Amino acid sequence: MNPSSSATNVVAAIDPQPEPRYSATITSFDWTDISTLSGVTSLSLGDDSYTNINLPFAFPFFGSPQTAVAVSSNGFLTFDTTGQTAYSNSALPKGSHPHSMIALCWMDLYPNEASAAVYVHATSDRVIVQYSAVPTYSNRGLRLTMQAVLRPSGRIEVRYLSVPANFSSGTAGLENSDGSWGLGFCFNTAGCLYSRLAVAYDTLADPVRLVPGGPYSLPAGGSVSAQLVADAGGFSAGSSHSMTLRLTDSGGVATTAPITLTTPASPALVLPRGSVDLGSIVLGISTTFALPVGNSPMATDRLNVTQLGCGGCSATFSASGLPLSLLPGAQGSLQVTLTTQGSLGPSSAVLSLTHN
């Protein structure tokens, strides 16, 4: 409320806000082969090497503007100045360098194999880094074609044009500058990465914010309503955080109010693969496939998966590996066995997982 006799504009601020967090969403696949575009740069990357490239815009990554990035031969980008050639992948987040990373498929790759290449194409509205037919170091017959797209908004799009069938190696996801938080999309999980997969990483909204966010125009004696929204996703479990709401009017006069946010513990189920196409199956014959399951790094409690269900299905499903227990940020897999029944023809089913 504005108790004065003249109108004023009020600006609201809540501080300190935590470091931004990210979400990962499987999105529609799109591919631009940058190797044929004018102005493309082909990087000379040997085994366990990297190249620094300048960005045409300040790219916000975990809240910090970045003007250059290291492209590693081993399937990741990093803003770190240590560990750019790391070839032994691990789950995210991790205690060792490199931090501040974007992992497309971090593992030991070999981009100087014949017909393999790594390209960069930059414009004012996006930077694309493309790994083309890059094989793994241990098996030169397994090749990946994938690209990362960085946008000025901070959005990251990772696209996988070609991934070997049932590929079970590599780390995909994001990690902040000190390894205290990461968003692990995949870690050495069969079927998690597959051909024509596209993943978008977006920053989440400030965890504590006013809606609408202002500024607010208040006539003399008038008032405005706003909701204080709190999202605990960016904080660790069971912790309390003190902040200050500051309202500053046109004359520079500030009014403050304390805010305390306490976060409960909760798991967050992640299914990196939205659907599974099993192709042609003989009636009465069983087939088994891997169903990747994860607990989000933003979760604040252990995930316990206890049961697989399929209501009204014309086939029977069973799963080995239950119960499955995963710490925040951990990845696992269930081996699901399908036994077909009924008549010939196309069939689909929706599986359900029971968890805490």
GROMACS .gro file of C-alpha atoms in nm:
model
  356
    1MET     CA    1   0.000   0.000   0.000
    2ASN     CA    2   0.112   0.357  -0.075
    3PRO     CA    3   0.029   0.576   0.227
    4SER     CA    4   0.169   0.896   0.070
    5SER     CA    5  -0.024   1.168  -0.109
    6SER     CA    6   0.155   1.118  -0.442
    7ALA     CA    7   0.188   0.828  -0.683
    8THR     CA    8   0.503   0.615  -0.684
    9ASN     CA    9   0.663   0.320  -0.859
   10VAL     CA   10   0.792   0.034  -0.644
   11VAL     CA   11   1.068  -0.208  -0.742
   12ALA     CA   12   1.087  -0.542  -0.559
   13ALA     CA   13   1.400  -0.747  -0.499
   14ILE     CA   14   1.465  -1.068  -0.302
   15ASP     CA   15   1.821  -1.147  -0.208
   16PRO     CA   16   2.037  -1.339  -0.182
   17GLN     CA   17   1.903  -1.582  -0.444
   18PRO     CA   18   2.080  -1.917  -0.480
   19GLU     CA   19   2.273  -2.015  -0.790
   20PRO     CA   20   2.031  -2.093  -1.078
   21ARG     CA   21   1.925  -2.455  -1.126
   22TYR     CA   22   1.827  -2.634  -1.447
   23SER     CA   23   1.562  -2.871  -1.575
   24ALA     CA   24   1.607  -3.131  -1.850
   25THR     CA   25   1.325  -3.195  -2.097
   26ILE     CA   26   1.307  -3.437  -2.390
   27THR     CA   27   1.190  -3.222  -2.679
   28SER     CA   28   1.118  -3.253  -3.051
   29PHE     CA   29   1.420  -3.347  -3.261
   30ASP     CA   30   1.568  -3.097  -3.505
   31TRP     CA   31   1.902  -3.115  -3.682
   32THR     CA   32   2.108  -2.868  -3.882
   33ASP     CA   33   2.425  -3.020  -4.027
   34ILE     CA   34   2.666  -2.732  -3.969
   35SER     CA   35   2.950  -2.903  -4.159
   36THR     CA   36   2.803  -2.767  -4.484
   37LEU     CA   37   2.734  -2.411  -4.363
   38SER     CA   38   2.937  -2.108  -4.466
   39GLY     CA   39   3.168  -1.993  -4.188
   40VAL     CA   40   3.192  -2.330  -4.016
   41THR     CA   41   3.518  -2.412  -3.833
   42SER     CA   42   3.660  -2.762  -3.823
   43LEU     CA   43   3.852  -2.819  -3.499
   44SER     CA   44   4.179  -3.010  -3.498
   45LEU     CA   45   4.125  -3.235  -3.198
   46GLY     CA   46   4.357  -3.526  -3.129
   47ASP     CA   47   4.315  -3.787  -2.860
   48ASP     CA   48   4.246  -3.631  -2.517
   49SER     CA   49   4.272  -3.272  -2.639
   50TYR     CA   50   4.063  -2.956  -2.642
   51THR     CA   51   4.024  -2.623  -2.822
   52ASN     CA   52   3.907  -2.294  -2.674
   53ILE     CA   53   3.654  -2.100  -2.881
   54ASN     CA   54   3.525  -1.747  -2.828
   55LEU     CA   55   3.150  -1.698  -2.805
   56PRO     CA   56   2.977  -1.415  -2.998
   57PHE     CA   57   2.763  -1.334  -2.692
   58ALA     CA   58   2.788  -1.360  -2.314
   59PHE     CA   59   2.638  -1.700  -2.242
   60PRO     CA   60   2.482  -1.727  -1.893
   61PHE     CA   61   2.579  -2.056  -1.726
   62PHE     CA   62   2.471  -2.109  -1.366
   63GLY     CA   63   2.429  -1.732  -1.338
   64SER     CA   64   2.776  -1.636  -1.463
   65PRO     CA   65   2.830  -1.483  -1.810
   66GLN     CA   66   3.076  -1.684  -2.019
   67THR     CA   67   3.256  -1.548  -2.327
   68ALA     CA   68   3.461  -1.857  -2.424
   69VAL     CA   69   3.426  -2.232  -2.394
   70ALA     CA   70   3.661  -2.530  -2.423
   71VAL     CA   71   3.550  -2.804  -2.664
   72SER     CA   72   3.689  -3.137  -2.546
   73SER     CA   73   3.767  -3.432  -2.769
   74ASN     CA   74   3.588  -3.647  -2.511
   75GLY     CA   75   3.232  -3.532  -2.573
   76PHE     CA   76   3.185  -3.232  -2.345
   77LEU     CA   77   3.212  -2.853  -2.328
   78THR     CA   78   3.354  -2.679  -2.024
   79PHE     CA   79   3.410  -2.330  -1.888
   80ASP     CA   80   3.663  -2.474  -1.641
   81THR     CA   81   4.035  -2.410  -1.689
   82THR     CA   82   4.129  -2.752  -1.549
   83GLY     CA   83   4.043  -3.102  -1.670
   84GLN     CA   84   3.944  -3.016  -2.027
   85THR     CA   85   4.086  -3.346  -2.154
   86ALA     CA   86   3.932  -3.579  -1.890
   87TYR     CA   87   3.842  -3.911  -2.053
   88SER     CA   88   3.719  -4.120  -1.759
   89ASN     CA   89   3.354  -4.025  -1.709
   90SER     CA   90   3.156  -4.035  -1.385
   91ALA     CA   91   2.811  -3.945  -1.259
   92LEU     CA   92   2.722  -3.578  -1.211
   93PRO     CA   93   2.786  -3.397  -0.987
   94LYS     CA   94   3.137  -3.504  -0.895
   95GLY     CA   95   3.423  -3.387  -0.679
   96SER     CA   96   3.694  -3.365  -0.945
   97HIS     CA   97   3.756  -3.136  -1.244
   98PRO     CA   98   3.630  -3.054  -1.496
   99HIS     CA   99   3.346  -2.861  -1.337
  100SER     CA  100   3.130  -2.601  -1.514
  101MET     CA  101   3.056  -2.852  -1.788
  102ILE     CA  102   2.800  -2.943  -2.053
  103ALA     CA  103   2.829  -3.317  -2.117
  104LEU     CA  104   2.683  -3.438  -2.446
  105CYS     CA  105   2.832  -3.785  -2.406
  106TRP     CA  106   3.138  -3.757  -2.186
  107MET     CA  107   3.358  -4.064  -2.228
  108ASP     CA  108   3.684  -4.163  -2.397
  109LEU     CA  109   3.630  -4.065  -2.763
  110TYR     CA  110   3.870  -4.055  -3.057
  111PRO     CA  111   3.784  -3.769  -3.298
  112ASN     CA  112   4.098  -3.803  -3.514
  113GLU     CA  113   3.979  -4.134  -3.655
  114ALA     CA  114   3.920  -4.133  -4.031
  115SER     CA  115   3.592  -3.961  -4.135
  116ALA     CA  116   3.534  -3.825  -3.783
  117ALA     CA  117   3.524  -3.450  -3.722
  118VAL     CA  118   3.425  -3.180  -3.473
  119TYR     CA  119   3.277  -2.854  -3.603
  120VAL     CA  120   3.176  -2.516  -3.461
  121HIS     CA  121   2.940  -2.265  -3.619
  122ALA     CA  122   2.858  -1.939  -3.442
  123THR     CA  123   2.607  -1.662  -3.513
  124SER     CA  124   2.469  -1.380  -3.301
  125ASP     CA  125   2.177  -1.595  -3.184
  126ARG     CA  126   2.334  -1.939  -3.132
  127VAL     CA  127   2.654  -2.144  -3.117
  128ILE     CA  128   2.653  -2.504  -3.237
  129VAL     CA  129   2.926  -2.755  -3.156
  130GLN     CA  130   2.891  -3.075  -3.361
  131TYR     CA  131   3.065  -3.410  -3.316
  132SER     CA  132   3.034  -3.600  -3.645
  133ALA     CA  133   3.087  -3.979  -3.660
  134VAL     CA  134   3.323  -3.966  -3.362
  135PRO     CA  135   3.408  -4.318  -3.239
  136THR     CA  136   3.475  -4.440  -2.890
  137TYR     CA  137   3.842  -4.499  -2.813
  138SER     CA  138   3.791  -4.863  -2.717
  139ASN     CA  139   3.571  -4.958  -3.014
  140ARG     CA  140   3.625  -4.756  -3.331
  141GLY     CA  141   3.316  -4.913  -3.484
  142LEU     CA  142   3.088  -4.737  -3.235
  143ARG     CA  143   3.039  -4.380  -3.360
  144LEU     CA  144   2.830  -4.089  -3.234
  145THR     CA  145   2.698  -3.786  -3.418
  146MET     CA  146   2.564  -3.520  -3.180
  147GLN     CA  147   2.561  -3.147  -3.123
  148ALA     CA  148   2.514  -2.889  -2.850
  149VAL     CA  149   2.336  -2.561  -2.920
  150LEU     CA  150   2.401  -2.263  -2.689
  151ARG     CA  151   2.160  -1.971  -2.700
  152PRO     CA  152   2.194  -1.617  -2.555
  153SER     CA  153   1.903  -1.687  -2.317
  154GLY     CA  154   2.109  -1.959  -2.148
  155ARG     CA  155   1.911  -2.242  -2.303
  156ILE     CA  156   2.112  -2.548  -2.402
  157GLU     CA  157   1.986  -2.798  -2.660
  158VAL     CA  158   2.169  -3.128  -2.705
  159ARG     CA  159   2.077  -3.336  -3.009
  160TYR     CA  160   2.178  -3.693  -3.089
  161LEU     CA  161   2.148  -3.771  -3.459
  162SER     CA  162   2.316  -4.113  -3.443
  163VAL     CA  163   2.388  -4.331  -3.138
  164PRO     CA  164   2.474  -4.704  -3.152
  165ALA     CA  165   2.187  -4.934  -3.054
  166ASN     CA  166   2.169  -5.015  -2.681
  167PHE     CA  167   2.458  -4.779  -2.616
  168SER     CA  168   2.545  -4.807  -2.247
  169SER     CA  169   2.839  -4.569  -2.199
  170GLY     CA  170   2.886  -4.199  -2.135
  171THR     CA  171   2.768  -3.920  -1.909
  172ALA     CA  172   2.516  -3.657  -2.019
  173GLY     CA  173   2.410  -3.352  -1.819
  174LEU     CA  174   2.532  -3.032  -1.655
  175GLU     CA  175   2.752  -2.940  -1.360
  176ASN     CA  176   2.817  -2.608  -1.185
  177SER     CA  177   3.151  -2.437  -1.124
  178ASP     CA  178   3.253  -2.621  -0.806
  179GLY     CA  179   3.083  -2.958  -0.847
  180SER     CA  180   2.836  -2.894  -0.563
  181TRP     CA  181   2.535  -2.937  -0.796
  182GLY     CA  182   2.476  -3.116  -1.122
  183LEU     CA  183   2.192  -3.238  -1.339
  184GLY     CA  184   2.274  -3.590  -1.452
  185PHE     CA  185   2.066  -3.701  -1.750
  186CYS     CA  186   2.255  -4.026  -1.819
  187PHE     CA  187   2.542  -4.220  -1.669
  188ASN     CA  188   2.649  -4.546  -1.832
  189THR     CA  189   2.286  -4.655  -1.875
  190ALA     CA  190   2.181  -4.870  -2.170
  191GLY     CA  191   1.919  -4.704  -2.389
  192CYS     CA  192   1.938  -4.366  -2.214
  193LEU     CA  193   2.096  -4.202  -2.519
  194TYR     CA  194   1.952  -4.300  -2.856
  195SER     CA  195   1.931  -4.178  -3.214
  196ARG     CA  196   1.712  -3.870  -3.277
  197LEU     CA  197   1.693  -3.782  -2.908
  198ALA     CA  198   1.683  -3.409  -2.823
  199VAL     CA  199   1.723  -3.274  -2.470
  200ALA     CA  200   1.666  -2.911  -2.367
  201TYR     CA  201   1.826  -2.774  -2.051
  202ASP     CA  202   1.654  -2.460  -1.917
  203THR     CA  203   1.716  -2.251  -1.608
  204LEU     CA  204   1.445  -2.266  -1.346
  205ALA     CA  205   1.276  -1.953  -1.214
  206ASP     CA  206   1.415  -1.785  -0.901
  207PRO     CA  207   1.312  -2.012  -0.613
  208VAL     CA  208   1.163  -1.721  -0.418
  209ARG     CA  209   0.984  -1.456  -0.622
  210LEU     CA  210   0.687  -1.221  -0.636
  211VAL     CA  211   0.416  -1.287  -0.896
  212PRO     CA  212   0.370  -1.056  -1.078
  213GLY     CA  213   0.727  -0.941  -1.038
  214GLY     CA  214   0.677  -0.565  -1.080
  215PRO     CA  215   0.767  -0.288  -1.093
  216TYR     CA  216   0.441  -0.179  -0.937
  217SER     CA  217   0.266   0.153  -1.005
  218LEU     CA  218   0.082   0.272  -0.696
  219PRO     CA  219  -0.144   0.579  -0.697
  220ALA     CA  220  -0.164   0.792  -0.385
  221GLY     CA  221  -0.331   0.584  -0.115
  222GLY     CA  222  -0.351   0.285  -0.348
  223SER     CA  223  -0.232  -0.073  -0.317
  224VAL     CA  224  -0.141  -0.374  -0.529
  225SER     CA  225  -0.149  -0.748  -0.459
  226ALA     CA  226   0.130  -0.991  -0.538
  227GLN     CA  227   0.194  -1.353  -0.442
  228LEU     CA  228   0.516  -1.463  -0.278
  229VAL     CA  229   0.608  -1.793  -0.449
  230ALA     CA  230   0.866  -2.030  -0.299
  231ASP     CA  231   1.022  -2.327  -0.480
  232ALA     CA  232   1.254  -2.545  -0.273
  233GLY     CA  233   1.408  -2.721  -0.574
  234GLY     CA  234   1.729  -2.519  -0.563
  235PHE     CA  235   1.809  -2.594  -0.199
  236SER     CA  236   1.938  -2.897  -0.014
  237ALA     CA  237   1.711  -3.114   0.201
  238GLY     CA  238   1.612  -3.001   0.547
  239SER     CA  239   1.795  -2.670   0.521
  240SER     CA  240   1.680  -2.320   0.613
  241HIS     CA  241   1.769  -2.007   0.418
  242SER     CA  242   1.724  -1.646   0.520
  243MET     CA  243   1.650  -1.381   0.259
  244THR     CA  244   1.525  -1.026   0.250
  245LEU     CA  245   1.235  -0.881   0.052
  246ARG     CA  246   1.324  -0.522  -0.036
  247LEU     CA  247   1.066  -0.277  -0.179
  248THR     CA  248   1.212   0.051  -0.306
  249ASP     CA  249   0.992   0.343  -0.415
  250SER     CA  250   1.061   0.620  -0.664
  251GLY     CA  251   1.221   0.835  -0.397
  252GLY     CA  252   1.472   0.566  -0.304
  253VAL     CA  253   1.302   0.481   0.025
  254ALA     CA  254   1.330   0.106   0.096
  255THR     CA  255   1.109  -0.115   0.308
  256THR     CA  256   1.235  -0.461   0.399
  257ALA     CA  257   1.085  -0.782   0.530
  258PRO     CA  258   1.266  -1.104   0.631
  259ILE     CA  259   1.195  -1.436   0.454
  260THR     CA  260   1.292  -1.780   0.580
  261LEU     CA  261   1.263  -2.083   0.351
  262THR     CA  262   1.290  -2.433   0.498
  263THR     CA  263   1.307  -2.724   0.252
  264PRO     CA  264   1.157  -3.068   0.317
  265ALA     CA  265   1.299  -3.393   0.184
  266SER     CA  266   1.147  -3.544  -0.132
  267PRO     CA  267   1.254  -3.771  -0.422
  268ALA     CA  268   1.194  -3.689  -0.789
  269LEU     CA  269   1.152  -3.974  -1.037
  270VAL     CA  270   1.316  -3.919  -1.377
  271LEU     CA  271   1.251  -4.139  -1.682
  272PRO     CA  272   1.509  -4.021  -1.939
  273ARG     CA  273   1.338  -4.218  -2.216
  274GLY     CA  274   0.974  -4.135  -2.273
  275SER     CA  275   0.886  -4.434  -2.489
  276VAL     CA  276   1.028  -4.768  -2.606
  277ASP     CA  277   0.963  -4.918  -2.950
  278LEU     CA  278   1.018  -5.294  -2.932
  279GLY     CA  279   0.955  -5.356  -3.302
  280SER     CA  280   0.810  -5.690  -3.411
  281ILE     CA  281   0.756  -5.955  -3.141
  282VAL     CA  282   0.634  -6.314  -3.181
  283LEU     CA  283   0.315  -6.394  -2.991
  284GLY     CA  284   0.377  -6.591  -2.675
  285ILE     CA  285   0.751  -6.517  -2.679
  286SER     CA  286   0.913  -6.307  -2.409
  287THR     CA  287   1.149  -6.016  -2.475
  288THR     CA  288   1.347  -5.808  -2.228
  289PHE     CA  289   1.446  -5.442  -2.247
  290ALA     CA  290   1.619  -5.191  -2.018
  291LEU     CA  291   1.409  -4.913  -1.865
  292PRO     CA  292   1.638  -4.631  -1.736
  293VAL     CA  293   1.522  -4.481  -1.406
  294GLY     CA  294   1.678  -4.187  -1.222
  295ASN     CA  295   1.641  -3.971  -0.916
  296SER     CA  296   1.679  -3.606  -1.010
  297PRO     CA  297   1.983  -3.417  -0.876
  298MET     CA  298   1.726  -3.162  -0.756
  299ALA     CA  299   1.566  -3.428  -0.536
  300THR     CA  300   1.622  -3.399  -0.164
  301ASP     CA  301   1.561  -3.758  -0.060
  302ARG     CA  302   1.630  -4.116  -0.168
  303LEU     CA  303   1.396  -4.257  -0.438
  304ASN     CA  304   1.252  -4.602  -0.368
  305VAL     CA  305   1.079  -4.776  -0.662
  306THR     CA  306   0.883  -5.078  -0.543
  307GLN     CA  307   0.654  -5.197  -0.820
  308LEU     CA  308   0.595  -5.202  -1.197
  309GLY     CA  309   0.237  -5.202  -1.317
  310CYS     CA  310   0.038  -5.199  -1.638
  311GLY     CA  311  -0.337  -5.163  -1.596
  312GLY     CA  312  -0.557  -5.321  -1.864
  313CYS     CA  313  -0.264  -5.444  -2.074
  314SER     CA  314  -0.302  -5.723  -2.329
  315ALA     CA  315   0.050  -5.841  -2.243
  316THR     CA  316   0.219  -5.927  -1.915
  317PHE     CA  317   0.512  -5.727  -1.782
  318SER     CA  318   0.755  -5.810  -1.504
  319ALA     CA  319   1.069  -5.635  -1.381
  320SER     CA  320   1.389  -5.753  -1.218
  321GLY     CA  321   1.586  -5.519  -0.997
  322LEU     CA  322   1.299  -5.424  -0.766
  323PRO     CA  323   1.296  -5.269  -0.519
  324LEU     CA  324   1.530  -5.005  -0.664
  325SER     CA  325   1.677  -4.740  -0.434
  326LEU     CA  326   1.855  -4.431  -0.575
  327LEU     CA  327   2.019  -4.136  -0.404
  328PRO     CA  328   1.958  -3.784  -0.548
  329GLY     CA  329   2.132  -3.757  -0.885
  330ALA     CA  330   2.177  -4.135  -0.921
  331GLN     CA  331   2.079  -4.339  -1.227
  332GLY     CA  332   1.963  -4.699  -1.239
  333SER     CA  333   1.789  -4.942  -1.470
  334LEU     CA  334   1.513  -5.201  -1.454
  335GLN     CA  335   1.517  -5.509  -1.676
  336VAL     CA  336   1.157  -5.535  -1.798
  337THR     CA  337   1.030  -5.860  -1.949
  338LEU     CA  338   0.729  -5.852  -2.183
  339THR     CA  339   0.531  -6.163  -2.273
  340THR     CA  340   0.284  -6.104  -2.557
  341GLN     CA  341  -0.073  -6.235  -2.553
  342GLY     CA  342  -0.391  -6.181  -2.751
  343SER     CA  343  -0.413  -6.128  -3.127
  344LEU     CA  344  -0.181  -6.010  -3.401
  345GLY     CA  345  -0.143  -5.644  -3.482
  346PRO     CA  346   0.000  -5.322  -3.339
  347SER     CA  347  -0.018  -5.288  -2.963
  348SER     CA  348   0.085  -5.028  -2.707
  349ALA     CA  349   0.093  -5.014  -2.329
  350VAL     CA  350   0.147  -4.756  -2.057
  351LEU     CA  351   0.361  -4.875  -1.767
  352SER     CA  352   0.344  -4.728  -1.419
  353LEU     CA  353   0.604  -4.723  -1.142
  354THR     CA  354   0.510  -4.717  -0.776
  355HIS     CA  355   0.756  -4.519  -0.562
  356ASN     CA  356   0.770  -4.304  -0.250
   0.00000   0.00000   0.00000
